[in-house]
Structures are given as structure tokens and as C-alpha cells.
Amino acid sequence: MATKKAAGLKIKLVKSTIGSKKDQIATAHALGLFKIGDEKIQPDNEQTKGKINKISHLVEVTKA
């Protein structure tokens, strides 16, 4: 039986969080992004999209 892969978003931190607001740094950490180059796959839902919108200038997003 084939397993069903959930739709996800691949999020990569491309700019440093140094100099960013505290809530933006906390959002990056909540997504699992700590250093430049970190990549995480998160579910494609409204909560994740809201977090991405908050730090869109720091990340690069692709479909996983």
C-alpha cells in the first residue's frame, strides 16, 4: 500500500536574523530556522503561511 505524502513547503533561511525584531526572530525559530542555510519542511496550512508572511524578507519558499 502506497503511503500518502502530505503537501508541504520547503522553507530556507537566506538572510540573517541579526537586526530583526524579536518577534521575527521568534517566528524563524518556531519554523526551525536558526542559521543561514537551514531548511525545514513545514505543512502547507494557514498557520505556516502566516509565519512565512511575517519573515518573507528572510526566507525562500518552495513546494516540497
PDB file of C-alpha atoms in Angstrom:
ATOM      1  CA  MET A   1       0.000   0.000   0.000  1.00  0.00           C
ATOM      2  CA  ALA A   2       1.453   3.350  -1.028  1.00  0.00           C
ATOM      3  CA  THR A   3       1.861   5.962   1.642  1.00  0.00           C
ATOM      4  CA  LYS A   4       0.316   9.344   1.039  1.00  0.00           C
ATOM      5  CA  LYS A   5       2.787  12.214   1.328  1.00  0.00           C
ATOM      6  CA  ALA A   6       1.321  15.322   2.910  1.00  0.00           C
ATOM      7  CA  ALA A   7       1.718  18.552   0.962  1.00  0.00           C
ATOM      8  CA  GLY A   8       4.442  20.687   2.434  1.00  0.00           C
ATOM      9  CA  LEU A   9       6.530  23.784   1.987  1.00  0.00           C
ATOM     10  CA  LYS A  10      10.313  23.787   1.971  1.00  0.00           C
ATOM     11  CA  ILE A  11      11.498  26.896   3.822  1.00  0.00           C
ATOM     12  CA  LYS A  12      15.118  28.062   3.696  1.00  0.00           C
ATOM     13  CA  LEU A  13      16.638  30.894   5.744  1.00  0.00           C
ATOM     14  CA  VAL A  14      18.627  33.012   3.271  1.00  0.00           C
ATOM     15  CA  LYS A  15      19.265  36.164   5.325  1.00  0.00           C
ATOM     16  CA  SER A  16      20.480  36.590   8.877  1.00  0.00           C
ATOM     17  CA  THR A  17      18.076  37.401  11.700  1.00  0.00           C
ATOM     18  CA  ILE A  18      20.626  39.804  13.218  1.00  0.00           C
ATOM     19  CA  GLY A  19      18.982  43.204  13.453  1.00  0.00           C
ATOM     20  CA  SER A  20      15.479  41.784  13.044  1.00  0.00           C
ATOM     21  CA  LYS A  21      12.691  42.415  15.529  1.00  0.00           C
ATOM     22  CA  LYS A  22      12.343  39.957  18.406  1.00  0.00           C
ATOM     23  CA  ASP A  23       9.027  38.614  17.115  1.00  0.00           C
ATOM     24  CA  GLN A  24      10.554  37.927  13.681  1.00  0.00           C
ATOM     25  CA  ILE A  25      13.459  36.047  15.270  1.00  0.00           C
ATOM     26  CA  ALA A  26      10.986  34.044  17.364  1.00  0.00           C
ATOM     27  CA  THR A  27       8.983  33.221  14.230  1.00  0.00           C
ATOM     28  CA  ALA A  28      12.093  31.958  12.430  1.00  0.00           C
ATOM     29  CA  HIS A  29      12.947  29.789  15.444  1.00  0.00           C
ATOM     30  CA  ALA A  30       9.361  28.479  15.575  1.00  0.00           C
ATOM     31  CA  LEU A  31       9.803  27.314  11.986  1.00  0.00           C
ATOM     32  CA  GLY A  32      13.049  25.562  12.974  1.00  0.00           C
ATOM     33  CA  LEU A  33      15.345  28.076  11.247  1.00  0.00           C
ATOM     34  CA  PHE A  34      18.348  29.143  13.301  1.00  0.00           C
ATOM     35  CA  LYS A  35      21.277  29.686  10.908  1.00  0.00           C
ATOM     36  CA  ILE A  36      21.575  30.903   7.334  1.00  0.00           C
ATOM     37  CA  GLY A  37      21.108  27.905   5.053  1.00  0.00           C
ATOM     38  CA  ASP A  38      18.816  25.990   7.419  1.00  0.00           C
ATOM     39  CA  GLU A  39      15.986  24.240   5.551  1.00  0.00           C
ATOM     40  CA  LYS A  40      12.828  22.751   7.021  1.00  0.00           C
ATOM     41  CA  ILE A  41       9.720  21.219   5.541  1.00  0.00           C
ATOM     42  CA  GLN A  42       6.552  22.522   7.156  1.00  0.00           C
ATOM     43  CA  PRO A  43       2.909  21.653   6.431  1.00  0.00           C
ATOM     44  CA  ASP A  44       1.148  23.794   3.835  1.00  0.00           C
ATOM     45  CA  ASN A  45      -1.512  25.383   6.060  1.00  0.00           C
ATOM     46  CA  GLU A  46      -2.685  28.842   7.118  1.00  0.00           C
ATOM     47  CA  GLN A  47      -0.540  28.971  10.264  1.00  0.00           C
ATOM     48  CA  THR A  48       2.644  28.251   8.344  1.00  0.00           C
ATOM     49  CA  LYS A  49       1.745  30.738   5.612  1.00  0.00           C
ATOM     50  CA  GLY A  50       1.202  33.432   8.263  1.00  0.00           C
ATOM     51  CA  LYS A  51       4.639  32.758   9.747  1.00  0.00           C
ATOM     52  CA  ILE A  52       6.236  32.866   6.298  1.00  0.00           C
ATOM     53  CA  ASN A  53       4.475  36.154   5.557  1.00  0.00           C
ATOM     54  CA  LYS A  54       5.927  37.671   8.736  1.00  0.00           C
ATOM     55  CA  ILE A  55       9.529  36.833   7.757  1.00  0.00           C
ATOM     56  CA  SER A  56       9.175  36.736   3.964  1.00  0.00           C
ATOM     57  CA  HIS A  57      12.197  39.038   3.556  1.00  0.00           C
ATOM     58  CA  LEU A  58      14.412  36.467   5.313  1.00  0.00           C
ATOM     59  CA  VAL A  59      13.301  33.210   3.710  1.00  0.00           C
ATOM     60  CA  GLU A  60      12.938  31.427   0.389  1.00  0.00           C
ATOM     61  CA  VAL A  61       9.950  29.097  -0.027  1.00  0.00           C
ATOM     62  CA  THR A  62       9.405  26.234  -2.497  1.00  0.00           C
ATOM     63  CA  LYS A  63       6.944  23.352  -2.699  1.00  0.00           C
ATOM     64  CA  ALA A  64       8.238  20.186  -1.069  1.00  0.00           C
TER      65      ALA A  64
END
